[in-house]
Structures are given as C-alpha cells and as structure tokens.
Short mmCIF file of C-alpha atoms and ligand atoms in Angstrom, two decimals:
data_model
loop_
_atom_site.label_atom_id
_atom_site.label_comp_id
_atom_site.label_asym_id
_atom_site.label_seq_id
_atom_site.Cartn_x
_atom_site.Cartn_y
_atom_site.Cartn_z
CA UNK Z 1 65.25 65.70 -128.66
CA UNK Z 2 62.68 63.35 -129.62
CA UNK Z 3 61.91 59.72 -129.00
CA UNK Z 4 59.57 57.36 -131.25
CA UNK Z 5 58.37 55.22 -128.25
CA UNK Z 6 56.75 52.73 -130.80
CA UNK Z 7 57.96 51.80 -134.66
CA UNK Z 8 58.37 48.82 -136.98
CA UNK Z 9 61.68 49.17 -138.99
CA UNK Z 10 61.38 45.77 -140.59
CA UNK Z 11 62.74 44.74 -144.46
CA UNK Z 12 59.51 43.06 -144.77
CA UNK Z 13 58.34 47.62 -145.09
CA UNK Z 14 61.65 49.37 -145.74
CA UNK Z 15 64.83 49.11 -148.70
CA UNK Z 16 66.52 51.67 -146.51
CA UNK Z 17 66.30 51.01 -142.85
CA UNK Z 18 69.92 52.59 -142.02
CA UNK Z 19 68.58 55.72 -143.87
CA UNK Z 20 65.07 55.97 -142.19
CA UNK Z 21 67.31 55.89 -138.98
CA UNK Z 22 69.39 58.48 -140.72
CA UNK Z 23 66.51 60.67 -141.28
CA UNK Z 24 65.33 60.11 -137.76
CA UNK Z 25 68.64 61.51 -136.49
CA UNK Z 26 68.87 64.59 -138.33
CA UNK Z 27 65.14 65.25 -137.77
CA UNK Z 28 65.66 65.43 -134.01
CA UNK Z 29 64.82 61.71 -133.12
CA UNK Z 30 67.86 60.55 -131.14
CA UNK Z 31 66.01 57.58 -129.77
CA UNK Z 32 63.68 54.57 -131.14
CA UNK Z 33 61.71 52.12 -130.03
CA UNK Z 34 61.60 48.67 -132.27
CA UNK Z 35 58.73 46.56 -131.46
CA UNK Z 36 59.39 43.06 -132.46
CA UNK Z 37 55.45 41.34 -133.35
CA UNK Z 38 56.52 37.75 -134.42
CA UNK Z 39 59.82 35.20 -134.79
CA UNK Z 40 61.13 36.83 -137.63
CA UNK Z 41 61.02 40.19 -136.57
CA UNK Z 42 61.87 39.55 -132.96
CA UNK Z 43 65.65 38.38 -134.57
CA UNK Z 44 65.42 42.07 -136.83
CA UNK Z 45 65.09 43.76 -133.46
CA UNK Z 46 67.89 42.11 -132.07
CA UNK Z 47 70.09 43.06 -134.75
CA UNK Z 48 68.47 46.35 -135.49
CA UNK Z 49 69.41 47.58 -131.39
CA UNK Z 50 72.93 47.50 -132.01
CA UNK Z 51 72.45 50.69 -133.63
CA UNK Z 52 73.00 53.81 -131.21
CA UNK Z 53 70.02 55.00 -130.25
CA UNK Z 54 67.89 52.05 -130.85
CA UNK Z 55 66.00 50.05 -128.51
CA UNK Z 56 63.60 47.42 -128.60
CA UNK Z 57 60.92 45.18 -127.62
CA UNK Z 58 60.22 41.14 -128.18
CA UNK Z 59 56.74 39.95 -128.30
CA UNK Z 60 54.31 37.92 -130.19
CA UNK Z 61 51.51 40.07 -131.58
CA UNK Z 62 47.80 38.52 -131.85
CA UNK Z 63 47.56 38.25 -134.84
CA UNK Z 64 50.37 35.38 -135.39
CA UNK Z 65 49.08 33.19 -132.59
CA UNK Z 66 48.02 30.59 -134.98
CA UNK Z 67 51.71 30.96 -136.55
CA UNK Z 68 53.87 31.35 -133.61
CA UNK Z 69 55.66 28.69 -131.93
CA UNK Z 70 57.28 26.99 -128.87
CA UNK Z 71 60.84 28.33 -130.09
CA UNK Z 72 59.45 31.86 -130.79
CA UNK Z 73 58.56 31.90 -127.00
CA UNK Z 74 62.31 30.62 -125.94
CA UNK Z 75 63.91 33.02 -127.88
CA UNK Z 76 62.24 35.94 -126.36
CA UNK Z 77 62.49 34.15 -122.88
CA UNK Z 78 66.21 34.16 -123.61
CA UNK Z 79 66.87 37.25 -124.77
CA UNK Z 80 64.95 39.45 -122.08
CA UNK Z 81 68.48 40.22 -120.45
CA UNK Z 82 69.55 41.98 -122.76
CA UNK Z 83 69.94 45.70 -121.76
CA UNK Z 84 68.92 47.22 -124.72
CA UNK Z 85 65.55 44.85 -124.62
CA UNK Z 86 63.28 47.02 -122.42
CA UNK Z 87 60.04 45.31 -122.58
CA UNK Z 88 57.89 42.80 -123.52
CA UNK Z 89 55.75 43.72 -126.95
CA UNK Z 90 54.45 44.04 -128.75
CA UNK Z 91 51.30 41.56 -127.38
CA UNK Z 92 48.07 41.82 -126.59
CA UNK Z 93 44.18 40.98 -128.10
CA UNK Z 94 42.99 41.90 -131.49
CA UNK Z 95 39.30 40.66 -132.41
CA UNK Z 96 39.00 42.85 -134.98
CA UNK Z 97 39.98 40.32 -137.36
CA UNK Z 98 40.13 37.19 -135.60
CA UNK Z 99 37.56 36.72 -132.50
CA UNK Z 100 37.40 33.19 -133.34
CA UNK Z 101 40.84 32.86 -131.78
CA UNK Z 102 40.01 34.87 -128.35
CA UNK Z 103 41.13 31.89 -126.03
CA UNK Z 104 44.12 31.03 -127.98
CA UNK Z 105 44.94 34.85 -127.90
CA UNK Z 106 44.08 35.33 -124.46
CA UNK Z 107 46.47 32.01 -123.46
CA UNK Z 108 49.45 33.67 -125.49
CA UNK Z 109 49.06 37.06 -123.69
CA UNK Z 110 49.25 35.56 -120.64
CA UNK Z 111 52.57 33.50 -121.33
CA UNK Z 112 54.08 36.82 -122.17
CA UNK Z 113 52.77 38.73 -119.29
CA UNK Z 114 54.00 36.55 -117.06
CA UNK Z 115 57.47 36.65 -118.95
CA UNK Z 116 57.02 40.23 -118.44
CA UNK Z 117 56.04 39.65 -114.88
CA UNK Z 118 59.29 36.96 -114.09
CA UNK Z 119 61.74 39.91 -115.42
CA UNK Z 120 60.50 42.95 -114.24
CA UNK Z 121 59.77 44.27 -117.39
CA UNK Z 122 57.53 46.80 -119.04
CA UNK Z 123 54.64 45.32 -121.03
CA UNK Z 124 53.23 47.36 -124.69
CA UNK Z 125 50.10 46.43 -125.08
CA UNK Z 126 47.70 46.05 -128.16
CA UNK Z 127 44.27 46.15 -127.88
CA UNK Z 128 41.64 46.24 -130.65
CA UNK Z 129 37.79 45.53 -129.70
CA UNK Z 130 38.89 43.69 -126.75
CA UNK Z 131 39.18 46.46 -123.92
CA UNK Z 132 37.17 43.93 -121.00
CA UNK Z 133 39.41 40.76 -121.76
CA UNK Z 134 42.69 43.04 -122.55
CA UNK Z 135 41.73 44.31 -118.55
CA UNK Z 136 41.42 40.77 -117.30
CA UNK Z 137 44.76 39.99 -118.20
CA UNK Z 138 46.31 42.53 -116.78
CA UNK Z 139 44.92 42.41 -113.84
CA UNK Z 140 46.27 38.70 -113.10
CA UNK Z 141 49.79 39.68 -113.13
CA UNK Z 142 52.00 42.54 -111.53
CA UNK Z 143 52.69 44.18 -114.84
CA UNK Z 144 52.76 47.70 -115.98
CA UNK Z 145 53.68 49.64 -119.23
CA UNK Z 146 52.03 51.03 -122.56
CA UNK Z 147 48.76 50.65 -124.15
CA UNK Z 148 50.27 50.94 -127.79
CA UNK Z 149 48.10 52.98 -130.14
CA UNK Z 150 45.19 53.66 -127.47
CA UNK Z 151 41.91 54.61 -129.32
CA UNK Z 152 39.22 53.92 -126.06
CA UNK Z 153 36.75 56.26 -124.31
CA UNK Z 154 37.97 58.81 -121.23
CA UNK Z 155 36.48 56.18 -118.93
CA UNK Z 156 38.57 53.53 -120.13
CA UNK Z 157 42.10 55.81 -120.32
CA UNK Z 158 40.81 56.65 -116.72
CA UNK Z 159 41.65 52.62 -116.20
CA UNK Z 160 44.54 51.77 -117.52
CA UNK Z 161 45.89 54.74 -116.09
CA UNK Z 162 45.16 53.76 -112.29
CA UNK Z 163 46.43 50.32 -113.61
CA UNK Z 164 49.99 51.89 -114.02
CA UNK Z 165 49.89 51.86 -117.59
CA UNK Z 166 50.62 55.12 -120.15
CA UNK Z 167 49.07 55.92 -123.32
CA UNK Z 168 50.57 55.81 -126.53
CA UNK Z 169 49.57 58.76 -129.18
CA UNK Z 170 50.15 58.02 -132.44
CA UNK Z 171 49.36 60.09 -135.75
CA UNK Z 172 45.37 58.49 -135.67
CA UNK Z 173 45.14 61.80 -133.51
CA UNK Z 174 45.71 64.04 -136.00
CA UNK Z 175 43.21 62.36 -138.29
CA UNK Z 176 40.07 63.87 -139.15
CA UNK Z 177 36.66 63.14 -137.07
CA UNK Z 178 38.49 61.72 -134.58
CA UNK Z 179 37.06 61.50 -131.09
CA UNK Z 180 40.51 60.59 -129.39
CA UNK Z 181 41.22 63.98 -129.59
CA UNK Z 182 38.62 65.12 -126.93
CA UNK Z 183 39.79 62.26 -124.50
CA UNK Z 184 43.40 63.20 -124.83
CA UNK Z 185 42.56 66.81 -124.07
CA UNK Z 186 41.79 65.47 -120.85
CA UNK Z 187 44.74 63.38 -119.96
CA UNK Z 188 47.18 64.55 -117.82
CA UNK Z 189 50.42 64.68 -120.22
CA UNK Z 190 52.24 62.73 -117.74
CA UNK Z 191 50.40 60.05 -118.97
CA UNK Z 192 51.20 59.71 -122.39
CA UNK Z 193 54.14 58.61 -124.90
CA UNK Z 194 54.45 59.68 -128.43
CA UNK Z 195 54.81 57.07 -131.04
CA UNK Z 196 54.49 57.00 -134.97
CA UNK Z 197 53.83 53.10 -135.16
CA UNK Z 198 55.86 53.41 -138.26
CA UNK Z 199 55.11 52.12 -141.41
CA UNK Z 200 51.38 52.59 -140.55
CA UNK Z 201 49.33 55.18 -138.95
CA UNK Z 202 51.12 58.27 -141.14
CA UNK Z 203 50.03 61.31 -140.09
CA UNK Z 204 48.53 64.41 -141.52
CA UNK Z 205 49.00 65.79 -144.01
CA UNK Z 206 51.25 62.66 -144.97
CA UNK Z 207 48.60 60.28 -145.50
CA UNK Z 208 49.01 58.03 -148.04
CA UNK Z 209 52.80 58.14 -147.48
CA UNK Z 210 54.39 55.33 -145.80
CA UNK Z 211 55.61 56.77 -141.74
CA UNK Z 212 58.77 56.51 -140.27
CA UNK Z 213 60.12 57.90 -137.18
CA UNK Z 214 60.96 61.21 -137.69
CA UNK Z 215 57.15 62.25 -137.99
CA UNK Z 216 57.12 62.18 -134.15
CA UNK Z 217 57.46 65.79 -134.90
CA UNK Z 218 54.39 66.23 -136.56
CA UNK Z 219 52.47 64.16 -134.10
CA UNK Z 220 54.82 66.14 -130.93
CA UNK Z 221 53.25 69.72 -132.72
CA UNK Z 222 49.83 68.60 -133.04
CA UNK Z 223 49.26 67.19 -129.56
CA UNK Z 224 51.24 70.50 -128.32
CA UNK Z 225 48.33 72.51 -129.87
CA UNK Z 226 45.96 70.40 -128.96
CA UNK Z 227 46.99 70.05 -125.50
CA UNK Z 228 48.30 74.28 -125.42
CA UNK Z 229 52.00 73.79 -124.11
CA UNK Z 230 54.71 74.65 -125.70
CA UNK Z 231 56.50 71.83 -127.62
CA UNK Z 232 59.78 71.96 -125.83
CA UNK Z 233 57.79 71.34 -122.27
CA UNK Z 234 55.87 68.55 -123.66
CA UNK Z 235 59.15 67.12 -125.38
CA UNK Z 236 60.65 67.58 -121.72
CA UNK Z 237 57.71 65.86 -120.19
CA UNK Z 238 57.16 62.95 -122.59
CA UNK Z 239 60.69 62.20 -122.24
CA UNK Z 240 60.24 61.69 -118.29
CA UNK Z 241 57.25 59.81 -118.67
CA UNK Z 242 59.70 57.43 -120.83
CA UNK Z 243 62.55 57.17 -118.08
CA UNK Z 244 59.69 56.03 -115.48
CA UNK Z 245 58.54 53.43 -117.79
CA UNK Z 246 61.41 52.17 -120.33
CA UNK Z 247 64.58 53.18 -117.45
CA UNK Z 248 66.29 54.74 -120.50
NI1 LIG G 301 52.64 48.52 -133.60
#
C-alpha cells in the first residue's frame, strides 16, 4: 500500500474529487496527504479529511502572502488539534515569481513555524530559489518535517537532512535531463517521501495529463529502479519514514 505524502484535491482543479480518491483506492493508494496553500483551501482540507484515508495539512503558501489575512492565520491556529491535521503546510519562500515580497514572505513563514513550533507539529516546506533564507528560518525554531518537492544540490539535501527534515520526490524525477536524479541516487531512502503534488508535476509518460494520486505508482517504480530495490521494500520503507514524521 501506497501513500501520496503531498497532493492538492481542490474544486478550484478537479469535477470529480470523490472519484480521483476512488481511483486512488483501487490503484493501491490507501492514504493521502491534502495540503491546504491558502483560506479557501485550508476549509476544502478540513472537509476533504473526513474521508477515510485522508489527511491533511493547513498552511499559507508564499505565494498568497499579499492575499492572506489575520483570520486565515486563526483558523489554522484553531484547527491544529485536530487529529487528522498532521502538520503545518504547505509554507515556505518562493522568489521565483515574487522576490520583491522576500520580507513579507519571510515574516509569514515564521508565524507558521512557530505555530508549528507551539504544537509540536511537522512543518512541509516549499522552497523555490530561496534555499539560504528557507535555512534561516528553520533554524530559529525547533521544527522538523518535509521539504515538499526538493529540487537542490547533494550538498544542500546533505542539510536539511542533518536539520531533521525528509525529502519529498515527486514525478520532476522522472523528467528528462534532470539532475535530481543523480542526488537522489545518493540519499539514503530513509530519507525520502513519495508525493505526486497532484494536479501538477504529472509524471512520465503522463505529461500533459493533469496528476492525481494514484501516479505514486509510477513515481514508487521509477525511484525503485533508480535507486535498485525492489518496490515492495521501498514501499515498506517510505511508509516508515512517514510514521516517524506524520505519526500516522
Ligand atoms: Ni504542493
């Protein structure tokens, strides 16, 4: 059995959510991870984790920090109790598109990771073109977790990983050209978490397609090859790494 550490299953992408779920199910995928990125779909997530199998996260992504407000940040604050709620995400830097807004970014992270920090929650982290500031703010708080989607160098895996954090593999590995494969071939595979990052990222040979959770299977074969284990032992490790981290 499978678990898609990391998906979107938001109206704003999907007519069917109840049968992407479906698909997921009968695919293998007994488990998913929601990540909430802004008001609107923090309240999806809390609906969408009634659902058996479904968990999620509450965060407010980057890229809505000029959007986001006060209330957004109570109702995560009071909905962190909630037992199917198992972290804090999805949050993080993105200066990609918006370095103009680095200290207003950087001053949102930091309310969450300290939210993360007052509950004894997992963090998932996103970080685009902002690997030295995302490191910063870490390192200010006790926090540990995910680094959502990681796409850095072998030196910087090597730092998040003595930081206490995983590494989330996503169907960018199986794209062509692409260097993360070398630098995953040297991770130890207790250090990583499958995700699909569903509706984007889609893997080969689906490009083109929109994802959904029940390609964890074709990201779970490639990394198997890439990595030479058998898929059931990396299933059966990948699934630990995601008790030490999520508790579920
Ligand atoms: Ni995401």
């Amino acid at each position: 059995m499978y678990c898609d550490t990391h998906c979107h299953l938001f109206k704003e992408y999907y007519e069917d959510i109840d049968g992407i779920i479906d698909n997921a199910y009968q695919s293998g995928v007994n488990r998913m991870i929601v990540s909430g990125c802004d008001g609107k779909s923090n309240k999806e997530v809390m609906k969408l984790i009634k659902k058996e199998g479904v968990y999620g996260t509450i965060g407010l992504h980057p890229e809505d920090v000029l959007n986001c407000t006060l209330e957004d940040l109570e109702f995560i604050e009071r909905n962190l109790n909630h037992p199917k709620i198992i972290a804090v995400g999805e949050i993080g830097l993105d200066y990609h598109y918006g370095k103009e807004t680095r200290e207003e970014q950087i001053h949102l992270f930091e309310l969450q990771l300290a939210l993360a920090e007052k509950f004894n929650l997992p963090v998932v982290v996103h970080s685009r073109e902002a690997t030295l500031d995302t490191i910063n703010s870490l390192k200010k708080f006790k926090v540990y977790g995910v680094i959502h989607s990681f796409s850095g160098s072998l030196e910087t895996a090597k730092i998040y990983i003595k930081m206490g954090f995983l590494l989330g593999v996503n169907g960018v590995i199986t794209f062509k050209n692409c260097n993360l494969k070398e630098v995953i071939k040297k991770i130890p595979l207790h250090s990583i978490l499958l995700e699909t990052d569903s509706p984007y990222l889609t893997p080969v040979p689906f490009r083109g397609k929109i994802n959904e959770p029940c390609k964890i299977l074709n990201i779970a074969e490639f990394v198997s090859n890439l990595k030479g284990v058998k898929l059931k032992e990396l299933a059966r490790i990948t699934n630990e790494n995601i008790k030490r981290v999520f508790d579920i």
